[in-house]
Coordinates of C-alpha atoms in Angstrom, one line a residue:
Chain A
X25 CA -97.6 58.5 55.6
X26 CA -95.5 59.7 58.5
X27 CA -95.8 56.4 60.4
X28 CA -95.3 54.2 57.3
X29 CA -92.7 51.5 57.9
X30 CA -91.1 49.6 55.1
X31 CA -91.9 45.9 55.2
X32 CA -90.9 44.5 51.8
X33 CA -87.5 46.3 52.1
X34 CA -87.2 45.9 55.9
X35 CA -84.2 43.5 55.6
X36 CA -82.5 45.2 52.7
X37 CA -79.3 46.9 53.8
X38 CA -78.7 44.6 56.8
X39 CA -75.4 42.6 56.8
X40 CA -75.8 39.1 55.3
X41 CA -79.5 39.9 54.7
X42 CA -79.5 37.2 51.9
X43 CA -78.8 34.3 54.3
X44 CA -81.4 32.1 56.0
X45 CA -79.8 32.8 59.4
X46 CA -80.4 36.5 59.2
X47 CA -83.8 36.1 57.6
X48 CA -84.9 33.7 60.4
X49 CA -83.6 36.0 63.1
X50 CA -86.1 38.6 62.0
X51 CA -89.0 36.1 62.0
X52 CA -88.4 34.6 58.6
X53 CA -90.4 31.4 57.8
X54 CA -92.8 31.9 60.7
X55 CA -95.5 32.7 58.2
X56 CA -94.8 29.4 56.3
X57 CA -94.9 27.5 59.6
X58 CA -98.2 29.1 60.5
X59 CA -99.6 28.2 57.1
X60 CA -98.5 24.6 57.2
X61 CA -99.6 24.1 60.8
X62 CA -103.2 25.1 60.5
X63 CA -104.4 26.8 57.3
X64 CA -106.1 25.1 54.4
X65 CA -105.1 26.2 50.9
X66 CA -108.5 27.7 50.3
X67 CA -108.0 29.9 53.5
X68 CA -104.9 31.4 52.0
X69 CA -106.6 32.0 48.7
X70 CA -109.5 33.7 50.6
X71 CA -107.0 35.8 52.6
X72 CA -105.2 37.0 49.6
X73 CA -108.4 37.6 47.7
X74 CA -109.8 39.7 50.5
X75 CA -106.6 41.7 50.9
X76 CA -107.2 43.1 47.5
X77 CA -103.6 42.3 46.4
X78 CA -103.1 43.1 42.8
X79 CA -100.2 41.7 40.7
X80 CA -97.0 43.8 41.0
X81 CA -95.6 42.8 37.6
X82 CA -97.4 45.4 35.5
X83 CA -100.9 44.4 34.7
X84 CA -102.3 44.7 38.2
X85 CA -104.6 41.8 38.0
X86 CA -106.1 40.7 41.4
X87 CA -103.8 37.9 42.6
X88 CA -106.4 35.9 44.7
X89 CA -108.9 36.1 41.8
X90 CA -106.2 34.7 39.4
X91 CA -105.7 31.8 41.7
X92 CA -109.4 31.0 41.8
X93 CA -109.4 30.5 38.0
X94 CA -107.6 27.2 38.6
X95 CA -109.9 24.3 38.0
X96 CA -111.3 23.1 41.4
X97 CA -110.3 19.7 42.7
X98 CA -107.8 19.3 39.8
X99 CA -105.9 16.0 40.1
X100 CA -102.7 17.8 39.1
X101 CA -100.1 18.5 38.3
X102 CA -100.6 22.3 38.7
X103 CA -97.5 24.3 37.9
X104 CA -96.4 27.6 39.5
X105 CA -94.1 29.9 37.5
X106 CA -92.4 32.8 39.3
X107 CA -91.9 35.6 36.9
X108 CA -88.5 37.0 37.6
X109 CA -87.9 38.1 34.0
X110 CA -87.9 41.7 35.1
X111 CA -86.8 43.8 32.0
X112 CA -89.1 46.7 31.7
X113 CA -86.8 49.7 31.2
X114 CA -86.4 51.6 34.5
X115 CA -87.4 48.6 36.6
X116 CA -85.2 46.9 39.2
X117 CA -87.3 46.2 42.3
X118 CA -87.4 42.5 41.8
X119 CA -83.6 42.5 41.5
X120 CA -83.2 44.2 44.8
X121 CA -85.5 41.6 46.5
X122 CA -83.8 38.7 44.9
X123 CA -80.3 39.9 45.7
X124 CA -80.8 41.3 49.2
X125 CA -83.8 39.3 50.5
X126 CA -84.1 36.1 48.5
X127 CA -85.7 34.2 51.4
X128 CA -88.6 36.6 51.6
X129 CA -89.4 35.8 47.9
X130 CA -89.0 32.1 48.5
X131 CA -91.2 32.1 51.6
X132 CA -93.9 33.9 49.6
X133 CA -93.4 31.6 46.7
X134 CA -93.7 28.4 48.9
X135 CA -96.9 29.8 50.5
X136 CA -98.3 30.7 47.1
X137 CA -97.6 27.2 45.8
X138 CA -99.3 25.7 48.8
X139 CA -102.3 27.9 48.3
X140 CA -102.6 26.8 44.7
X141 CA -101.5 23.2 45.4
X142 CA -98.7 23.3 43.0
X143 CA -96.0 20.8 43.7
X144 CA -93.5 22.0 41.2
X145 CA -92.5 25.6 40.7
X146 CA -90.2 27.1 38.1
X147 CA -88.4 30.2 39.0
X148 CA -87.9 31.9 35.7
X149 CA -85.1 34.5 36.1
X150 CA -83.6 36.6 33.4
X151 CA -80.0 35.7 32.7
X152 CA -78.7 39.3 33.2
X153 CA -79.1 39.0 37.0
X154 CA -76.0 36.9 38.0
X155 CA -75.9 38.0 41.6
X156 CA -79.7 37.5 42.1
X157 CA -79.2 34.0 40.5
X158 CA -76.3 33.1 42.8
X159 CA -78.1 34.3 45.9
X160 CA -81.4 32.7 45.1
X161 CA -79.7 29.4 44.2
X162 CA -77.9 29.4 47.5
X163 CA -81.1 30.3 49.3
X164 CA -82.9 27.4 47.7
X165 CA -80.2 25.0 48.9
X166 CA -80.7 26.5 52.4
X167 CA -84.4 25.9 52.2
X168 CA -83.9 22.2 51.2
X169 CA -81.5 21.9 54.2
X170 CA -84.0 23.3 56.6
X171 CA -86.9 21.2 55.3
X172 CA -88.8 24.2 53.8
X173 CA -88.7 22.5 50.4
X174 CA -88.7 18.9 49.2
X175 CA -90.8 16.0 50.5
X176 CA -93.3 16.4 53.4
X177 CA -92.4 20.0 54.3
X178 CA -92.2 20.5 58.1
X179 CA -94.2 17.3 58.5
X180 CA -97.2 18.7 56.8
X181 CA -97.5 16.2 54.1
X182 CA -97.1 18.9 51.5
X183 CA -94.3 18.5 49.0
X184 CA -92.8 21.1 46.7
X185 CA -89.8 21.4 44.5
X186 CA -88.6 24.7 43.1
X187 CA -86.3 24.8 40.0
X188 CA -84.3 27.7 38.7
X189 CA -84.8 28.4 35.0
X190 CA -82.7 31.1 33.3
X191 CA -83.9 33.2 30.4
X192 CA -81.7 34.3 27.5
X193 CA -82.2 38.0 27.0
X194 CA -85.7 38.4 25.6
X195 CA -88.1 41.0 27.1
X196 CA -91.1 39.1 25.8
X197 CA -90.5 36.3 28.3
X198 CA -92.0 38.6 30.9
X199 CA -95.4 38.2 29.2
X200 CA -96.9 35.2 31.1
X201 CA -97.6 33.0 28.1
X202 CA -94.3 34.0 26.4
X203 CA -92.7 32.9 29.7
X204 CA -94.5 29.6 29.5
X205 CA -93.4 29.0 25.9
X206 CA -89.9 29.9 26.7
X207 CA -89.9 27.5 29.7
X208 CA -91.1 24.7 27.4
X209 CA -88.0 25.3 25.3
X210 CA -89.6 27.1 22.5
X211 CA -89.3 30.6 21.1
X212 CA -91.2 32.9 23.5
X213 CA -94.2 33.7 21.3
X214 CA -97.1 34.6 23.5
X215 CA -100.2 32.5 23.2
X216 CA -103.7 33.6 22.2
X217 CA -106.0 33.7 25.3
X218 CA -108.2 31.9 26.2
X219 CA -107.3 29.4 27.3
X220 CA -105.8 31.3 30.2
X221 CA -102.8 29.7 31.8
X222 CA -104.9 28.8 34.9
X223 CA -106.8 26.4 32.7
X224 CA -104.0 25.4 30.2
X225 CA -100.6 26.8 30.8
X226 CA -97.1 25.2 31.1
X227 CA -97.0 21.7 29.6
X228 CA -100.7 22.1 28.9
X229 CA -101.5 21.9 32.7
X230 CA -103.1 24.5 34.9
X231 CA -100.5 27.1 35.7
X232 CA -100.2 30.2 37.8
X233 CA -97.7 32.9 36.8
X234 CA -96.9 35.5 39.5
X235 CA -94.4 38.2 39.9
X236 CA -91.6 38.3 42.5
X237 CA -92.9 41.3 44.4
X238 CA -96.4 39.8 44.3
X239 CA -95.4 36.7 46.2
X240 CA -93.3 38.8 48.7
X241 CA -96.6 40.6 49.4
X242 CA -98.3 37.3 49.9
X243 CA -95.8 36.5 52.6
X244 CA -96.4 39.8 54.3
X245 CA -100.2 39.5 54.1
X246 CA -100.2 36.0 55.7
X247 CA -97.9 37.3 58.4
X248 CA -99.5 40.7 59.1
X249 CA -103.1 40.2 58.1
X250 CA -105.6 41.6 55.7
X251 CA -106.4 44.6 57.8
X252 CA -102.8 45.7 57.9
X253 CA -102.5 45.4 54.1
X254 CA -105.8 47.3 53.5
X255 CA -104.7 50.0 55.9
X256 CA -102.1 51.0 53.3
X257 CA -102.9 52.5 49.9
X258 CA -106.1 53.7 48.1
X259 CA -109.6 52.2 48.3
X260 CA -111.6 51.6 45.1
X261 CA -112.9 54.7 43.4
X262 CA -116.7 54.7 44.1
X263 CA -117.2 56.4 40.7
X264 CA -115.4 53.5 38.9
X265 CA -117.2 50.1 39.4
X266 CA -114.2 48.4 37.7
X267 CA -111.6 49.7 40.1
X268 CA -110.4 47.0 42.5
X269 CA -108.5 49.5 44.7
X270 CA -104.8 49.9 45.2
X271 CA -103.9 48.4 48.5
X272 CA -100.6 47.7 50.2
X273 CA -97.0 48.9 50.0
X274 CA -95.3 49.1 46.7
X275 CA -91.7 49.1 45.6
X276 CA -91.1 52.2 43.4
X277 CA -88.0 52.5 41.3
X278 CA -86.6 55.9 40.7
X279 CA -84.0 56.6 38.1
X280 CA -83.0 59.1 35.4
X281 CA -82.2 62.8 36.2
X282 CA -82.7 62.5 39.9
X283 CA -80.4 63.2 42.9
X284 CA -80.9 59.8 44.6
X285 CA -81.9 57.1 42.2
X286 CA -83.0 53.9 44.0
X287 CA -85.8 51.5 45.0
X288 CA -88.1 52.9 47.6
X289 CA -91.1 51.4 49.4
X290 CA -94.1 53.6 49.8
X291 CA -97.9 53.2 50.1
X292 CA -99.6 52.8 46.8
X293 CA -100.9 56.2 45.7
X294 CA -97.9 58.3 46.5
X295 CA -97.7 61.1 44.0
X296 CA -95.0 61.3 41.4
X297 CA -93.9 64.6 42.9
X298 CA -93.7 63.3 46.4
X299 CA -91.6 60.3 45.3
X300 CA -89.2 62.7 43.5
X301 CA -88.9 65.2 46.3
X302 CA -89.0 63.0 49.4
X303 CA -87.2 59.9 48.2
X304 CA -85.3 61.1 45.2
X305 CA -84.0 64.3 46.6
X306 CA -85.2 66.3 43.7
X307 CA -84.0 66.8 40.1
X308 CA -80.2 66.6 39.6
X309 CA -78.0 69.6 39.0
X310 CA -80.6 72.0 40.3
X311 CA -82.5 71.7 37.1
X312 CA -86.3 71.7 36.5
X313 CA -88.1 68.5 35.5
X314 CA -89.6 68.2 32.0
X315 CA -91.3 64.8 32.1
X316 CA -91.3 61.4 33.8
X317 CA -92.2 57.9 32.8
X318 CA -94.7 56.8 35.5
X319 CA -94.2 53.0 35.6
X320 CA -91.7 51.6 33.1
X321 CA -91.3 52.9 29.6
X322 CA -94.5 51.2 28.3
X323 CA -96.7 53.4 30.3
X324 CA -96.0 56.6 28.4
X325 CA -95.2 60.0 29.8
X326 CA -96.3 62.5 32.5
X327 CA -95.4 66.2 31.8
X328 CA -93.8 68.1 34.7
X329 CA -97.2 69.8 35.4
X330 CA -98.8 66.4 35.8
X331 CA -96.5 65.2 38.6
X332 CA -99.4 65.4 41.1
X333 CA -100.5 62.2 39.5
X334 CA -101.0 59.5 42.2
X335 CA -99.1 56.4 41.5
X336 CA -101.8 53.9 42.2
X337 CA -103.3 51.5 39.7
X338 CA -105.8 54.1 38.5
X339 CA -103.7 57.3 38.7
X340 CA -101.6 57.4 35.6
X341 CA -104.6 56.4 33.4
X342 CA -106.2 59.7 34.3
X343 CA -103.3 61.5 32.7
X344 CA -103.5 59.6 29.5
X345 CA -100.8 57.0 30.5
X346 CA -101.3 53.3 30.0
X347 CA -101.3 52.6 33.7
X348 CA -99.1 52.1 36.8
X349 CA -97.1 49.3 35.1
X350 CA -94.1 48.3 37.2
X351 CA -94.1 51.6 39.1
X352 CA -90.7 52.5 37.8
X353 CA -90.4 56.3 37.6
X354 CA -87.8 57.6 35.2
X355 CA -87.3 61.4 35.5
X356 CA -86.2 63.6 32.6
X357 CA -84.8 67.1 33.2
X358 CA -85.5 70.2 31.1
X359 CA -82.5 69.6 28.8
X360 CA -83.9 66.2 27.6
X361 CA -84.8 66.1 23.9
X362 CA -88.1 64.4 23.4
X363 CA -86.8 63.2 20.0
X364 CA -84.1 61.3 21.8
X365 CA -86.6 59.9 24.3
X366 CA -88.9 58.7 21.6
X367 CA -86.1 57.2 19.4
X368 CA -84.8 55.4 22.5
X369 CA -88.3 54.0 23.3
X370 CA -89.0 53.0 19.7
X371 CA -85.6 51.3 19.4
X372 CA -86.2 49.3 22.5
X373 CA -89.6 48.0 21.3
X374 CA -88.5 47.2 17.8
X375 CA -85.5 45.3 19.3
X376 CA -87.8 43.4 21.6
X377 CA -90.8 42.7 19.4
X378 CA -90.9 38.9 19.2
X379 CA -92.0 39.0 15.6
X380 CA -95.1 36.9 15.8
X381 CA -97.7 39.5 15.0
X382 CA -97.1 41.6 11.9
X383 CA -98.5 44.9 13.1
X384 CA -96.1 44.9 16.1
X385 CA -93.1 43.5 14.2
X386 CA -93.5 46.0 11.3
X387 CA -95.0 48.9 13.3
X388 CA -92.3 49.0 15.8
X389 CA -89.6 48.9 13.1
X390 CA -91.2 51.6 11.0
X391 CA -91.5 53.8 14.0
X392 CA -87.8 53.3 14.8
X393 CA -86.9 54.0 11.2
X394 CA -89.0 57.2 11.1
X395 CA -87.6 58.4 14.4
X396 CA -84.1 57.7 13.2
X397 CA -84.8 59.7 10.1
X398 CA -86.2 62.6 12.2
X399 CA -83.2 62.5 14.5
X400 CA -80.9 62.8 11.5
X401 CA -82.6 65.9 10.1
X402 CA -84.8 64.3 7.5
X403 CA -88.1 64.4 9.3
X404 CA -91.4 65.9 8.0
X405 CA -94.3 67.1 10.0
X406 CA -96.4 64.4 8.3
X407 CA -94.2 61.7 10.0
X408 CA -95.8 62.6 13.3
X409 CA -99.2 61.7 11.9
X410 CA -97.8 58.4 10.6
X411 CA -96.3 57.7 13.9
X412 CA -99.5 58.5 15.7
X413 CA -101.3 56.1 13.3
X414 CA -98.9 53.4 14.2
X415 CA -99.6 54.2 17.9
X416 CA -103.3 54.0 17.4
X417 CA -103.3 50.7 15.5
X418 CA -100.8 48.3 17.0
X419 CA -101.6 46.4 20.2
X420 CA -104.0 44.1 21.9
X421 CA -106.3 47.1 22.7
X422 CA -107.0 47.9 19.0
X423 CA -107.1 44.2 18.6
X424 CA -104.3 43.7 16.1
X425 CA -101.8 41.8 18.2
X426 CA -101.8 38.8 20.6
X427 CA -100.1 40.4 23.6
X428 CA -99.6 43.8 25.1
X429 CA -96.1 44.5 24.0
X430 CA -97.3 46.6 21.1
X431 CA -99.6 48.6 23.4
X432 CA -96.5 49.4 25.4
X433 CA -94.7 50.4 22.3
X434 CA -97.6 52.6 21.2
X435 CA -98.1 54.5 24.5
X436 CA -94.8 56.4 24.5
X437 CA -95.5 57.4 20.9
X438 CA -99.0 58.5 21.5
X439 CA -98.2 60.4 24.8
X440 CA -95.1 62.0 23.3
X441 CA -96.9 63.3 20.2
X442 CA -99.9 64.5 22.2
X443 CA -98.0 66.1 25.0
X444 CA -94.8 67.3 23.2
X445 CA -96.0 67.8 19.6
X446 CA -94.8 71.4 19.4
X447 CA -91.3 70.4 20.4
X448 CA -91.2 67.6 17.9
X449 CA -92.4 69.8 15.1
X450 CA -89.9 72.5 16.0
X451 CA -87.1 70.0 15.9
X452 CA -88.2 68.7 12.5
X453 CA -88.5 72.3 11.1
X454 CA -85.1 73.3 12.5
X455 CA -83.2 70.3 11.3
X456 CA -84.9 69.9 8.0
X457 CA -85.6 73.5 6.8
X458 CA -86.2 72.6 3.2
X459 CA -88.1 69.4 3.5
X460 CA -90.2 69.5 6.7
X461 CA -93.4 70.3 4.8
X462 CA -93.0 67.5 2.3
X463 CA -96.1 65.3 2.3
X464 CA -95.4 62.9 -0.5
X465 CA -94.3 59.5 0.7
X466 CA -90.6 59.0 1.0
X467 CA -89.5 57.3 -2.2
X468 CA -89.0 53.6 -1.6
X469 CA -85.8 52.0 -2.7
X470 CA -85.9 50.9 -6.3
X471 CA -86.7 47.3 -6.6
X472 CA -84.4 45.1 -8.4
X473 CA -86.4 43.4 -11.2
X474 CA -87.9 40.2 -9.8
X475 CA -89.4 39.0 -13.1
Chain I
X2 CA -76.0 21.0 9.7
X3 CA -72.3 20.5 10.7
X4 CA -70.6 17.2 10.2
X5 CA -67.6 18.0 12.4
X6 CA -66.4 16.0 15.3
X7 CA -68.3 15.8 18.6
X8 CA -68.1 19.1 20.6
X9 CA -70.1 18.2 23.7
X10 CA -67.8 16.8 26.4
X11 CA -69.0 14.0 28.7
X12 CA -69.2 16.5 31.5
X13 CA -71.5 18.7 29.4
X14 CA -73.7 15.8 28.5
X15 CA -74.0 14.8 32.2
X16 CA -74.8 18.3 33.2
X17 CA -77.5 18.5 30.5
X18 CA -79.0 15.1 31.4
X19 CA -79.2 16.2 35.1
X20 CA -81.8 18.7 34.0
X21 CA -84.1 16.2 32.4
X22 CA -85.9 15.0 35.5
X23 CA -86.9 18.6 36.4
X24 CA -89.4 18.9 33.6
X25 CA -92.3 16.9 32.2
X26 CA -90.9 17.4 28.7
X27 CA -87.3 17.0 27.4
X28 CA -87.8 20.0 25.1
X29 CA -87.9 22.2 28.2
X30 CA -84.2 21.4 28.8
X31 CA -83.4 23.3 25.6
X32 CA -82.5 26.6 27.3
X33 CA -80.6 25.0 30.2
X34 CA -78.6 23.0 27.7
X35 CA -77.8 26.0 25.6
X36 CA -76.6 27.8 28.7
X37 CA -74.5 24.8 29.7
X38 CA -72.7 24.7 26.4
X39 CA -72.4 28.5 26.1
X40 CA -70.8 28.8 29.6
X41 CA -68.1 26.3 28.6
X42 CA -67.5 27.1 25.0
X43 CA -68.5 30.7 25.0
X44 CA -70.6 29.9 21.9
X45 CA -73.0 27.3 20.6
X46 CA -71.7 25.9 17.4
X47 CA -74.1 24.2 15.0
X48 CA -72.7 20.8 15.8
X49 CA -73.6 21.4 19.5
X50 CA -77.2 22.1 18.4
X51 CA -77.2 18.7 16.6
X52 CA -75.9 17.0 19.7
X53 CA -78.3 18.8 22.1
X54 CA -81.2 17.8 19.9
X55 CA -80.0 14.2 20.1
X56 CA -79.9 14.2 23.9
X57 CA -83.4 15.8 24.0
X58 CA -85.1 13.7 21.3
X59 CA -85.7 16.7 19.2
X60 CA -85.0 17.7 15.6
X61 CA -81.9 19.9 15.4
X62 CA -84.2 22.5 13.7
X63 CA -86.3 22.7 16.9
X64 CA -83.2 23.6 19.0
X65 CA -82.0 26.0 16.3
X66 CA -85.4 27.6 16.2
X67 CA -85.3 28.3 19.9
X68 CA -81.6 29.3 19.9
X69 CA -82.1 31.8 17.1
X70 CA -85.0 33.5 18.8
X71 CA -82.8 34.7 21.7
X72 CA -80.0 37.1 20.9
X73 CA -77.8 35.5 23.5
X74 CA -76.0 32.6 21.9
X75 CA -73.3 33.1 19.3
X76 CA -72.8 30.5 16.7
X77 CA -70.0 31.5 14.4
X78 CA -67.1 31.9 16.9
X79 CA -66.6 32.1 20.7
X80 CA -67.2 35.5 22.3
X81 CA -64.3 37.2 24.1
X82 CA -63.1 36.2 27.5
X83 CA -65.1 39.1 28.7
X84 CA -68.5 39.7 27.2
X85 CA -69.2 43.4 28.0
X86 CA -72.8 44.4 27.8
X87 CA -73.4 48.2 27.8
X88 CA -77.0 49.1 28.7
X89 CA -78.6 51.5 26.3
X90 CA -82.1 51.7 27.6
X91 CA -83.8 54.9 28.8
X92 CA -82.4 55.3 32.4
X93 CA -78.9 54.7 31.2
X94 CA -79.4 56.7 28.0
X95 CA -80.4 59.7 30.1
X96 CA -77.0 59.5 31.8
X97 CA -74.8 59.0 28.8
X98 CA -75.1 55.4 27.8
X99 CA -75.0 56.0 24.0
X100 CA -71.8 58.0 24.5
X101 CA -70.3 55.3 26.6
X102 CA -71.0 52.7 24.0
X103 CA -69.5 54.9 21.3
X104 CA -66.5 55.5 23.4
X105 CA -65.9 51.8 24.1
X106 CA -66.5 51.0 20.4
X107 CA -63.9 53.6 19.5
X108 CA -61.2 52.6 22.0
X109 CA -61.6 48.9 21.5
X110 CA -61.9 49.3 17.7
X111 CA -64.9 47.1 17.5
X112 CA -68.6 47.5 16.7
X113 CA -71.2 46.1 19.1
X114 CA -71.4 42.4 18.6
X115 CA -67.7 42.1 17.6
X116 CA -64.7 40.7 19.5
X117 CA -61.3 42.3 19.8
X118 CA -58.6 40.5 17.7
X119 CA -56.8 39.4 20.9
X120 CA -60.0 37.7 22.1
X121 CA -60.2 39.7 25.3
X122 CA -63.5 41.6 24.9
X123 CA -66.8 41.2 23.0
X124 CA -68.6 44.5 23.1
X125 CA -72.4 44.3 23.2
X126 CA -75.2 46.6 23.7
X127 CA -77.9 45.5 26.1
X128 CA -81.5 46.5 26.6
X129 CA -82.3 47.4 30.2
X130 CA -80.0 45.5 32.6
X131 CA -82.3 46.3 35.5
X132 CA -79.7 48.3 37.4
X133 CA -81.1 51.7 36.6
X134 CA -80.1 53.2 40.0
X135 CA -76.5 52.7 38.8
X136 CA -76.9 54.2 35.4
X137 CA -75.0 54.1 33.1
X138 CA -74.1 50.5 33.8
X139 CA -72.4 47.6 32.2
X140 CA -72.4 43.9 32.8
X141 CA -69.0 42.3 32.3
X142 CA -69.7 38.5 32.3
X143 CA -71.1 38.1 35.8
X144 CA -70.0 41.5 37.2
X145 CA -72.2 44.5 37.3
X146 CA -70.1 47.7 36.7
X147 CA -72.0 50.7 38.1
X148 CA -72.2 54.3 37.2
X149 CA -69.5 54.1 34.6
X150 CA -67.8 57.2 33.3
X151 CA -65.5 57.1 30.3
X152 CA -62.3 57.0 32.4
X153 CA -63.7 54.3 34.6
X154 CA -64.6 52.3 31.5
X155 CA -61.1 52.6 30.2
X156 CA -59.6 51.5 33.5
X157 CA -62.0 48.6 33.7
X158 CA -61.1 47.4 30.2
X159 CA -57.4 47.8 30.9
X160 CA -57.7 45.6 33.9
X161 CA -59.3 42.7 32.0
X162 CA -57.2 39.6 31.6

């Protein structure tokens, strides 16, 4: 990695980096010009497909493949939704791009829309990002001024409008079909798939939903080529026929008990330890690490002796985590209580469960209630088995929910109980010396007579 | 719902109508409309829901259904001049967010979700504000307040109009 040069973050930190003038000075919108001058949409799809680009929003689905699911020769309209509802705890890389380099995102978005032949795009941004909203809105106006948007872009005959659409504080809107429902003006209840959005999405039309960092990568791939992109990262594991590889640069977010929290660009596959040492400047206060979240809180936990885990799409899975997720690493030092961690995680998911599927709505709330009880010295060893049971039974993987939110809620529970059970048991025994061994159910509140 | 007088001004109505051509369905204007009203009134009273529904050819219950899904729009009374969101998710929690929220709750004499009697501040907890490199952080209306200690929080609140 010694000769690795940041590309996605190359502009970040320069004065006025959010303006079109500065963006164009460093070659901005040349990729778009190249595309509109001589490339067919299918050429771009092919380019992105052969680059091996996988979605940066969390699921890691191959982007080019997702685009090919659109019905061929569709008369339209086809809609493009840019997912800027970044709200996975620990994650802020999209915010950095939208605040400090909004034109890179827009150029990637326009190219992606051309590739998919969308003529209307909705830029769905969470409402807690006021600066990103202001700068992106200003950048959009600059694009219309320059003829990069609107009718007959740069004389190519291609027309595109991009509209900003603000969320209203709901994590579930980051799930692509939740986003679509929210865009349509409804509660953001995810849809059962199939049909996938590529076939029937926003306003019942074929729709592509891509993440902010993903379209920024599209811009870089068109500009620098497939070979450049594939020279970075990790090729597919030959032992795993389902692995599509982990190519390209990635924006890693580092936060928690670290000396230099921040967003750092590195090749996919950097280890958790390298990220912490080389970019994060080590654990704060001269302490030892205890654990880290590998990619947003949904992904679970790595223990300190698992920090050699490579942060590519396959790495965290080998250590029992859900996956790479958003590549947001949250580091916890030796003083961190795993009871506090797990309560915080459970509280987040019970707050953000959309309420549509009962196992998730009830499971996340029961988990929070149990963790609250444990935290307050009323826990029993048996609670850990109940929590583990919730962890095993809620989610799209056990097949009990429509979307993956509950899997994200389950993973921290499962990982924490598996990797830190002893600490949790000790806490329960210490804080509840007379009741920790109780196995009878906690008495329910007495029901007021209904009949 | 409410039978009170009209609450949407002509300006709000025009601002809402300007969104209609952007979408193939009027219902999609629901969130933009709620934001437009909320920015101006600092809440969305039930009568506004009825009027938005009228503009978008929806039943008031459809707008109310959407509104109530999001935790963002207050309906009983306007929030304070500053709506102060204190992040409580993991990166901020690891750097003292729960203490910060307790501290502000104590010094402002309000629980999260409540407004000070003088109408200056509505204290809120937030899930991840996406500014984890500045933990613990707060969002005060449109301003991100970074790496907030108790003293800094006190000074910030003191400086609010």
